[in-house]
PDB file of C-alpha atoms in Angstrom:
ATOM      1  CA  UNK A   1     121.868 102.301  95.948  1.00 85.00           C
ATOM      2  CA  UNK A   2     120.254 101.163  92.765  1.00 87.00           C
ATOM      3  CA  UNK A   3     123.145  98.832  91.759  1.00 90.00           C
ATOM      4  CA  UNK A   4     123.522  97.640  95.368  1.00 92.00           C
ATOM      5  CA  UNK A   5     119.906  96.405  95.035  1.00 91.00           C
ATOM      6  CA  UNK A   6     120.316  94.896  91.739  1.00 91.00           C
ATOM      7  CA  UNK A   7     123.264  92.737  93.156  1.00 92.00           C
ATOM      8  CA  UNK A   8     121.264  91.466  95.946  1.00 92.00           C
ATOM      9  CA  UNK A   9     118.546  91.031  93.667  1.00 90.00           C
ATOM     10  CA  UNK A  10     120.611  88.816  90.828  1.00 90.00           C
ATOM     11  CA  UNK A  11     122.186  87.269  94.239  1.00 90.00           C
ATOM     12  CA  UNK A  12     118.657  86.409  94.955  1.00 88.00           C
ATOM     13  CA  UNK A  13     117.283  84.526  91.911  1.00 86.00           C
ATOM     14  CA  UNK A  14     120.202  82.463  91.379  1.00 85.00           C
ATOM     15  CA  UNK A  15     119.896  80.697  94.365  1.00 82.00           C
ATOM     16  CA  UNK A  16     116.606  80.353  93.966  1.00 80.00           C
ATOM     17  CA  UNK A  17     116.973  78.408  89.951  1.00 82.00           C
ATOM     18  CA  UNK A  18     120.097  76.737  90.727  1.00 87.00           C
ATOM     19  CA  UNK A  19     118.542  73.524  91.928  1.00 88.00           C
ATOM     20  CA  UNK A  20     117.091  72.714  88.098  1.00 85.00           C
ATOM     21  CA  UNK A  21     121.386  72.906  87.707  1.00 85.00           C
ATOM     22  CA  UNK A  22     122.207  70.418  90.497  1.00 88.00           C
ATOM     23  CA  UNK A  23     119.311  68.574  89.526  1.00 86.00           C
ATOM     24  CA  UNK A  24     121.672  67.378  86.249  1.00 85.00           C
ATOM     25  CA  UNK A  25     124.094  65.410  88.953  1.00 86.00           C
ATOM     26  CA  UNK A  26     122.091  65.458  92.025  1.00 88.00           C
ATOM     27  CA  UNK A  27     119.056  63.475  91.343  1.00 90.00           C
ATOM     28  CA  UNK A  28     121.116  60.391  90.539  1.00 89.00           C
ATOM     29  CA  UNK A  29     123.519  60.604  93.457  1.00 87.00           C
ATOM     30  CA  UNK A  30     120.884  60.612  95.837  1.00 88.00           C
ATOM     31  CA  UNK A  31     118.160  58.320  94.064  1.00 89.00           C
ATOM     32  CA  UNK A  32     115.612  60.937  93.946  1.00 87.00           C
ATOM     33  CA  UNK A  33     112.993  60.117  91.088  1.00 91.00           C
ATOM     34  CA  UNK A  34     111.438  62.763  88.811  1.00 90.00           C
ATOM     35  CA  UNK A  35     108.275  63.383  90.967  1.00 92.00           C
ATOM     36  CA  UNK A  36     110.701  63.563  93.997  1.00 91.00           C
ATOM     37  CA  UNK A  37     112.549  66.643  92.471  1.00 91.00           C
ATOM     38  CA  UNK A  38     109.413  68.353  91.681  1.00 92.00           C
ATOM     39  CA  UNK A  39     107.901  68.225  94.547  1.00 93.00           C
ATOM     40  CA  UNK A  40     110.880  69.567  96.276  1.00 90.00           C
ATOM     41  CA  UNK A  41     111.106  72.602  93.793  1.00 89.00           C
ATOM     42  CA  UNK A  42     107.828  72.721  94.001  1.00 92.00           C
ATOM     43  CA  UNK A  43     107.419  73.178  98.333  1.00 92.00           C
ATOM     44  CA  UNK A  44     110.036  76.073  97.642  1.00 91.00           C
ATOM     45  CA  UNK A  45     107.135  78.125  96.735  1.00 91.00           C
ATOM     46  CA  UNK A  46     104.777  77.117  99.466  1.00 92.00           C
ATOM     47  CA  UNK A  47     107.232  78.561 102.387  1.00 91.00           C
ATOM     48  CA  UNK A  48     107.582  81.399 100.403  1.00 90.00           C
ATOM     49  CA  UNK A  49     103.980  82.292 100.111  1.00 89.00           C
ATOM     50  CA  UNK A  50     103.209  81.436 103.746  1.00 89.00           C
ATOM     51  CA  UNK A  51     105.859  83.812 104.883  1.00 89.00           C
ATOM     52  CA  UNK A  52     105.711  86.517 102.651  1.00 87.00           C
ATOM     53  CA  UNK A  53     102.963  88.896 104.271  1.00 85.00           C
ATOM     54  CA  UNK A  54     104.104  88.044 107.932  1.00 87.00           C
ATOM     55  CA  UNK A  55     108.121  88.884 106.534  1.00 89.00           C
ATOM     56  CA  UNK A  56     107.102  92.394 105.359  1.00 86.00           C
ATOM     57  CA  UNK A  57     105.030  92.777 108.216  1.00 85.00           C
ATOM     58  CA  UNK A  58     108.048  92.464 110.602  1.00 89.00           C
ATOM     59  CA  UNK A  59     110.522  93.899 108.147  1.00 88.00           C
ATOM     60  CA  UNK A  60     107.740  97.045 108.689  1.00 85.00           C
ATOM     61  CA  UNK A  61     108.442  97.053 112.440  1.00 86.00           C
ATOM     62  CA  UNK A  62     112.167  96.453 112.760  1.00 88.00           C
ATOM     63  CA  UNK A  63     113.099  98.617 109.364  1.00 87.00           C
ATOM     64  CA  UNK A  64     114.185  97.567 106.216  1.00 87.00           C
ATOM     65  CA  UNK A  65     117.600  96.772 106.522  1.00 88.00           C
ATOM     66  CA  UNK A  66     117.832  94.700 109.302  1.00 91.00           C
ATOM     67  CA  UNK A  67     114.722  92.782 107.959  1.00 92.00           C
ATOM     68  CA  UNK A  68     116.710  92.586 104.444  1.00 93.00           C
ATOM     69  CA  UNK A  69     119.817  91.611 106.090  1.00 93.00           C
ATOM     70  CA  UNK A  70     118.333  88.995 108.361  1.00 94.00           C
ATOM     71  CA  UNK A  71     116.748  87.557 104.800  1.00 94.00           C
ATOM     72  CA  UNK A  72     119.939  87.345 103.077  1.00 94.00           C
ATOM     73  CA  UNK A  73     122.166  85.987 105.789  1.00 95.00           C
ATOM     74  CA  UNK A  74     119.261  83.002 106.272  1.00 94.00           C
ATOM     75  CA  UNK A  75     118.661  82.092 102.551  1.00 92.00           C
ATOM     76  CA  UNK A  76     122.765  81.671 102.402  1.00 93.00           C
ATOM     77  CA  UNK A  77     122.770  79.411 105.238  1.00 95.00           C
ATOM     78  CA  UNK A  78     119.838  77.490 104.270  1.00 94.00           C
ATOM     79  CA  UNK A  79     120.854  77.211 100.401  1.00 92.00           C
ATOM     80  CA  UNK A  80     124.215  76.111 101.849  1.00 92.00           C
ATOM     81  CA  UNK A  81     123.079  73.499 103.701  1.00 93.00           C
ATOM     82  CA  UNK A  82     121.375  71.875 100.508  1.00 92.00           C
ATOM     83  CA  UNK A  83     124.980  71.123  99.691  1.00 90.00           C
ATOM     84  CA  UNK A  84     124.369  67.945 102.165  1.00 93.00           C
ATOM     85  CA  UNK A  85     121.104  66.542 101.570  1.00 90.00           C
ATOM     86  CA  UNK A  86     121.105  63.007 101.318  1.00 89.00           C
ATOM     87  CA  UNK A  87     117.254  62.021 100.668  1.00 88.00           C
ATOM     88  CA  UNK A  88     113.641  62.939 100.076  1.00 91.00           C
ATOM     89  CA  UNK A  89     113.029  64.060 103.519  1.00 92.00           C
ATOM     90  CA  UNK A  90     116.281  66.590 104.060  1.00 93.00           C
ATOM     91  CA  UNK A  91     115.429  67.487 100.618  1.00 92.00           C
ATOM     92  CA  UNK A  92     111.753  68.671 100.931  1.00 94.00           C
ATOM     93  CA  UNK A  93     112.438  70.518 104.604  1.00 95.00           C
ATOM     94  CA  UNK A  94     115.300  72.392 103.364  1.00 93.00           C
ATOM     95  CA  UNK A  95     113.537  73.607 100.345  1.00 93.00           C
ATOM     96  CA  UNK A  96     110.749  74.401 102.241  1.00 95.00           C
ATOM     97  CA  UNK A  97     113.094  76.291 104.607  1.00 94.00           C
ATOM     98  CA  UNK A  98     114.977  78.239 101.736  1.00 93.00           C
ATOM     99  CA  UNK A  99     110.822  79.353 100.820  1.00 92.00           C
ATOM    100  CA  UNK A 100     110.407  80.555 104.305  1.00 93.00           C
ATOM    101  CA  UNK A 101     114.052  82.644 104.343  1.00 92.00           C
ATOM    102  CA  UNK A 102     113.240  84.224 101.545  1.00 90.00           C
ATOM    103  CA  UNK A 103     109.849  85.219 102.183  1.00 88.00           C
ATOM    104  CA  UNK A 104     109.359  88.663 101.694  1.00 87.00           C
ATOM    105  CA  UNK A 105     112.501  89.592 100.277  1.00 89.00           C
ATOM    106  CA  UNK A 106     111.604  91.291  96.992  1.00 87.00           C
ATOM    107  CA  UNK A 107     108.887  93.260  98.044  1.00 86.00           C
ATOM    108  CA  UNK A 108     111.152  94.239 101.253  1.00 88.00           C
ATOM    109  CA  UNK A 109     113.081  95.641  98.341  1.00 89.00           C
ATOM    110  CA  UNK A 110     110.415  97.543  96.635  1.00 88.00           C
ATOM    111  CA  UNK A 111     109.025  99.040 100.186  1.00 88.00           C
ATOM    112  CA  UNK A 112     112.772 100.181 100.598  1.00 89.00           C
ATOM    113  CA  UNK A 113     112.566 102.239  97.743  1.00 89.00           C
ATOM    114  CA  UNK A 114     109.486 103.896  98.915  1.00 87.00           C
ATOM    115  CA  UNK A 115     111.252 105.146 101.563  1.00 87.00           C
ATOM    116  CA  UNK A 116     114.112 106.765  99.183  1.00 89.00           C
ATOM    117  CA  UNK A 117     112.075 107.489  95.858  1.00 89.00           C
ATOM    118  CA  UNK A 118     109.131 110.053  95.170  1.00 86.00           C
ATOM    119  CA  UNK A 119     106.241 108.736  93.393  1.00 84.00           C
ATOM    120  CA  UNK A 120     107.414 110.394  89.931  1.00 83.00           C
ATOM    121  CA  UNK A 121     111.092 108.173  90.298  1.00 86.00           C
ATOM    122  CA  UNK A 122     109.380 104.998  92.486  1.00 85.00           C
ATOM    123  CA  UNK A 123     108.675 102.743  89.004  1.00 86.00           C
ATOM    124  CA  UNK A 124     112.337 103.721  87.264  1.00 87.00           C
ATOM    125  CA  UNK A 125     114.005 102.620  90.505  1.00 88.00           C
ATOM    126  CA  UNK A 126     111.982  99.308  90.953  1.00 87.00           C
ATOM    127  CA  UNK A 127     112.453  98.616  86.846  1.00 87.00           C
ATOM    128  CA  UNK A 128     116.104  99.227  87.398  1.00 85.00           C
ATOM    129  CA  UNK A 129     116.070  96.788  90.540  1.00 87.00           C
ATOM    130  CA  UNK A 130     113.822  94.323  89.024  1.00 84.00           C
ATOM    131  CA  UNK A 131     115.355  93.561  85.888  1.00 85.00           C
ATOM    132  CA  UNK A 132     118.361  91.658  87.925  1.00 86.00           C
ATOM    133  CA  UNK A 133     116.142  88.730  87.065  1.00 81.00           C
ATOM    134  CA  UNK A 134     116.523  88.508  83.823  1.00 83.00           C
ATOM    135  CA  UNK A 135     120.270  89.208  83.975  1.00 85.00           C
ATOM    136  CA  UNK A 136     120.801  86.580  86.942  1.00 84.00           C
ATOM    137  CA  UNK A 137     119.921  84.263  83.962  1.00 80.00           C
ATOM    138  CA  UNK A 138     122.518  85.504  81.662  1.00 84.00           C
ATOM    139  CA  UNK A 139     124.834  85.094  84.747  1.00 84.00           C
ATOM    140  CA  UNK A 140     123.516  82.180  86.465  1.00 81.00           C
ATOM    141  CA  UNK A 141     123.347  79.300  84.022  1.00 82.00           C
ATOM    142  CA  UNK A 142     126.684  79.341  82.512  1.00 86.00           C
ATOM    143  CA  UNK A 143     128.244  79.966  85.929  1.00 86.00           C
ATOM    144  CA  UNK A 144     126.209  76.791  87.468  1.00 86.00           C
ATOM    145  CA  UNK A 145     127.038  74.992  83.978  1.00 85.00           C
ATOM    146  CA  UNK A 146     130.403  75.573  84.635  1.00 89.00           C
ATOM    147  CA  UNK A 147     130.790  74.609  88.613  1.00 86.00           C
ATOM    148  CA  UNK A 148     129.036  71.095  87.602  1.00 83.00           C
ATOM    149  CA  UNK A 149     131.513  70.617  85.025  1.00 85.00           C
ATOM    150  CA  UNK A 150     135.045  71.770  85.552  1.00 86.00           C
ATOM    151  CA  UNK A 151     134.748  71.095  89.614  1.00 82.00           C
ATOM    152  CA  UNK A 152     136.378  68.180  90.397  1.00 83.00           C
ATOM    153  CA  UNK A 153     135.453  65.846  93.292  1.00 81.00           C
ATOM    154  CA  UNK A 154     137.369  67.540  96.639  1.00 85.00           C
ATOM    155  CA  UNK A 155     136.955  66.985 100.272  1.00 85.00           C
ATOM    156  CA  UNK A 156     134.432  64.102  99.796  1.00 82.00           C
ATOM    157  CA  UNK A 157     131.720  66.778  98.308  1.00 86.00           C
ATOM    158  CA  UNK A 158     131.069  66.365  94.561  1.00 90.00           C
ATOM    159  CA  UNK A 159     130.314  69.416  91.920  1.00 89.00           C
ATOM    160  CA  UNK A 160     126.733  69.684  92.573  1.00 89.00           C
ATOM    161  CA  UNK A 161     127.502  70.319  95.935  1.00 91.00           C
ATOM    162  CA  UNK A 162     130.146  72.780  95.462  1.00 92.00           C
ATOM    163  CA  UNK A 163     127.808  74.682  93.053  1.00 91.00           C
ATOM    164  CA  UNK A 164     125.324  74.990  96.231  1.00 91.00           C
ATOM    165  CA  UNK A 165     128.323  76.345  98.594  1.00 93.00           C
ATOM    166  CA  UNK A 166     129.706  78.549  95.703  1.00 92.00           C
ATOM    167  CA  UNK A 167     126.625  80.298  95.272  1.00 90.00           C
ATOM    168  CA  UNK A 168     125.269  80.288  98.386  1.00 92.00           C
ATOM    169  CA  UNK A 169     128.388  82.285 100.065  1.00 94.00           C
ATOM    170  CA  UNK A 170     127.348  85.623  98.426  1.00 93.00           C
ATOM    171  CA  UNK A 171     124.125  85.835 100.339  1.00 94.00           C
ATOM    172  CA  UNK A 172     125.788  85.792 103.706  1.00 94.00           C
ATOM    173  CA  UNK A 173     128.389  87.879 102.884  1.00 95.00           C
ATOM    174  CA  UNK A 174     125.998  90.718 101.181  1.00 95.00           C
ATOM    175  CA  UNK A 175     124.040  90.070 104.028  1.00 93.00           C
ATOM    176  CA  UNK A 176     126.530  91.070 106.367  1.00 94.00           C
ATOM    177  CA  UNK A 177     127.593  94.328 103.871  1.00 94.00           C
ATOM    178  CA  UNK A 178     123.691  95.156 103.786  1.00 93.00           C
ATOM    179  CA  UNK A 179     123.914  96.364 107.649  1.00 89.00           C
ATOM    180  CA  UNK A 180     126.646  98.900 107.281  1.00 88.00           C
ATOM    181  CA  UNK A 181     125.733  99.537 102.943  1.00 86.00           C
ATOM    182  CA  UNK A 182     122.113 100.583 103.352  1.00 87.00           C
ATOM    183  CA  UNK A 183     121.004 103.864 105.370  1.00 86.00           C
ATOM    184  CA  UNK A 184     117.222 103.045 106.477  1.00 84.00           C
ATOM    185  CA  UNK A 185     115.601 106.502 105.628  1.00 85.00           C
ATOM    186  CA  UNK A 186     117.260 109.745 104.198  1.00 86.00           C
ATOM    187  CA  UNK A 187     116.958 111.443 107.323  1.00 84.00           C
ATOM    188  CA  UNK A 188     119.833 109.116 108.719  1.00 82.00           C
ATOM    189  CA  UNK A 189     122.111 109.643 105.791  1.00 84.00           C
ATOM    190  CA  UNK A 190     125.761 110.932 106.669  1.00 86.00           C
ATOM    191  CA  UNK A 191     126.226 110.974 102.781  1.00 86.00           C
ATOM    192  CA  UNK A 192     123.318 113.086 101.633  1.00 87.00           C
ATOM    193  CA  UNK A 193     124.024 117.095 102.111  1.00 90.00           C
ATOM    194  CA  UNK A 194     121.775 118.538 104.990  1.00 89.00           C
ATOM    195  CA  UNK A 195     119.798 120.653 102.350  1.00 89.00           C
ATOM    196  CA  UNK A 196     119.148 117.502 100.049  1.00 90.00           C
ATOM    197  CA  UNK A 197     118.118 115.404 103.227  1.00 88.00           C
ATOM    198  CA  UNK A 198     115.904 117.811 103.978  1.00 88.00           C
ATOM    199  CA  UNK A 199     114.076 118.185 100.656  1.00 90.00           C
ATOM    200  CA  UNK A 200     113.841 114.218 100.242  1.00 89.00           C
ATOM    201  CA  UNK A 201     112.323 113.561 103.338  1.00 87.00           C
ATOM    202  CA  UNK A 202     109.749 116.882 102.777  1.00 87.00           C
ATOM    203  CA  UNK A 203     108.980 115.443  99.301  1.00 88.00           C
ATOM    204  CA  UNK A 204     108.573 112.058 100.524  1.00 87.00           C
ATOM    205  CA  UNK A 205     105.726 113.523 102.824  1.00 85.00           C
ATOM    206  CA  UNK A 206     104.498 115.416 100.296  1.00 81.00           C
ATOM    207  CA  UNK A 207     103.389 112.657  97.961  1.00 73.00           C
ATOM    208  CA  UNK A 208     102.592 110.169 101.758  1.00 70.00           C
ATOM    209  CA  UNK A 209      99.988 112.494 102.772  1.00 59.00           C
ATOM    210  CA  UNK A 210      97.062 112.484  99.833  1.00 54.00           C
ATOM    211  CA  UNK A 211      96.701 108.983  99.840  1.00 52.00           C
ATOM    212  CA  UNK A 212      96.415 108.287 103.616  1.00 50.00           C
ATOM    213  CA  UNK A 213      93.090 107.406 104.672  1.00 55.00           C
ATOM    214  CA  UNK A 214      91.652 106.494 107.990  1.00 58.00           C
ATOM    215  CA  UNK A 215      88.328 104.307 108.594  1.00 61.00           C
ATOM    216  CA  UNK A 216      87.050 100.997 109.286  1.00 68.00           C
ATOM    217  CA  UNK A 217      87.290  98.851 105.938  1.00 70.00           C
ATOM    218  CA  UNK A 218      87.039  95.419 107.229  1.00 76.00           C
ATOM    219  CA  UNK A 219      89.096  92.414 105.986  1.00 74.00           C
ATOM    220  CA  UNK A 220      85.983  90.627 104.525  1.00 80.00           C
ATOM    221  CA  UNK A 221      84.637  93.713 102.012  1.00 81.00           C
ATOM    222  CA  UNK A 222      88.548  93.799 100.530  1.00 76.00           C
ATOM    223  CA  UNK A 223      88.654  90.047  99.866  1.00 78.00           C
ATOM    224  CA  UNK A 224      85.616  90.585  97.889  1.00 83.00           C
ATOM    225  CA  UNK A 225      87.148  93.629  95.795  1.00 81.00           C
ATOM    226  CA  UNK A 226      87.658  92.213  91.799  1.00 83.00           C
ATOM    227  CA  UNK A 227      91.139  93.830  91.746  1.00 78.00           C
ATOM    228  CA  UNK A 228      92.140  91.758  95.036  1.00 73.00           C
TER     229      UNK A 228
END
């Protein structure tokens, strides 16, 4: 499960930091000036955060791995489709767009593991998760570098574009392999023995139950918490 997440994870961040990459050929082939490209990196960030709480408040409803598929399947499409912008405006929207796709993804991935990992394992399976980001560099850059500059011009598209399409097909596919990979709780595995099935989902109670609460703590008196 771990290394399935890590994939989707290092799957994740590289389409996310490839535009600086197509930035090398792009900018000039569509005109767009220095303050152009960072305010389209920039609205990236903007869907994201808009879309985050109400993307893990669905994924919460429908279950994880739809939620997660769903996610993957419309970042590919969307970081896909950046393969043909052709100015500012198609520029900002789909970046914008790729921000609202991938709201909520990563911590869809950490409430996942909740749902598979006692308390005592829950911060060595998100470390083992989370680093993908820092391999997805080691990964990333020299196989962008190397789509920009061995990819010769084909069907009208040039190597930037390519390197958008390249990158972007993972996503869809892992999307796809998300809805038959990942089992939603352990109760529904067919892999897991009935005994160990049993004992993870007791356990995962077990450590659920002391910090539930119940009571009215409005909205207003969190904002104002220092930690928040």
């Amino acid at each position: 499960m771990i290394p399935f997440l890590f994939l989707l994870l290092v799957v994740n961040y590289l389409d996310r930091v490839n535009i600086g990459f197509a930035a090398l050929r792009m900018n000039a082939d569509l005109g767009l000036s220095a303050s152009a490209f960072g305010f389209g990196a920039s609205i990236f960030f903007v869907g994201y955060a808009l879309f985050e709480v109400p993307s893990n408040l669905i994924l919460h409803k429908v279950g994880a791995r739809v939620w997660i598929a769903r996610i993957l399947v419309s970042w590919g499409l969307v970081s896909g489709c950046m393969a043909f912008v052709h100015g500012e405006t198609s520029f900002y929207i789909l970046r914008f767009l790729l921000g609202v796709a991938e709201g909520g993804f990563l911590p869809g991935i950490v409430y996942y593991l909740t749902q598979w990992f006692p308390i005592e394992h829950r911060s060595k399976a998100n470390s083992g998760v989370v680093a993908a980001t820092a391999v997805a560099s080691v990964v990333g850059s020299p196989l962008s570098g190397a789509i920009l500059t061995y990819m010769p011009e084909a069907l009208g598209l040039r190597s930037w574009q390519w390197m958008f399409l390249f990158e972007a097909a993972p996503a869809v596919h892992l999307g796809i392999a998300v809805l038959f990979w990942l089992t939603e709780r352990p109760e529904a595995a067919r892999w897991l023995p009935a005994d160990e099935k049993t004992w993870l989902a007791r356990r995962l109670r077990e450590v659920e139950n002391p910090s539930a609460t119940e009571g009215d703590f409005p909205f207003w008196r969190v904002a104002r918490l220092g930690r928040v």
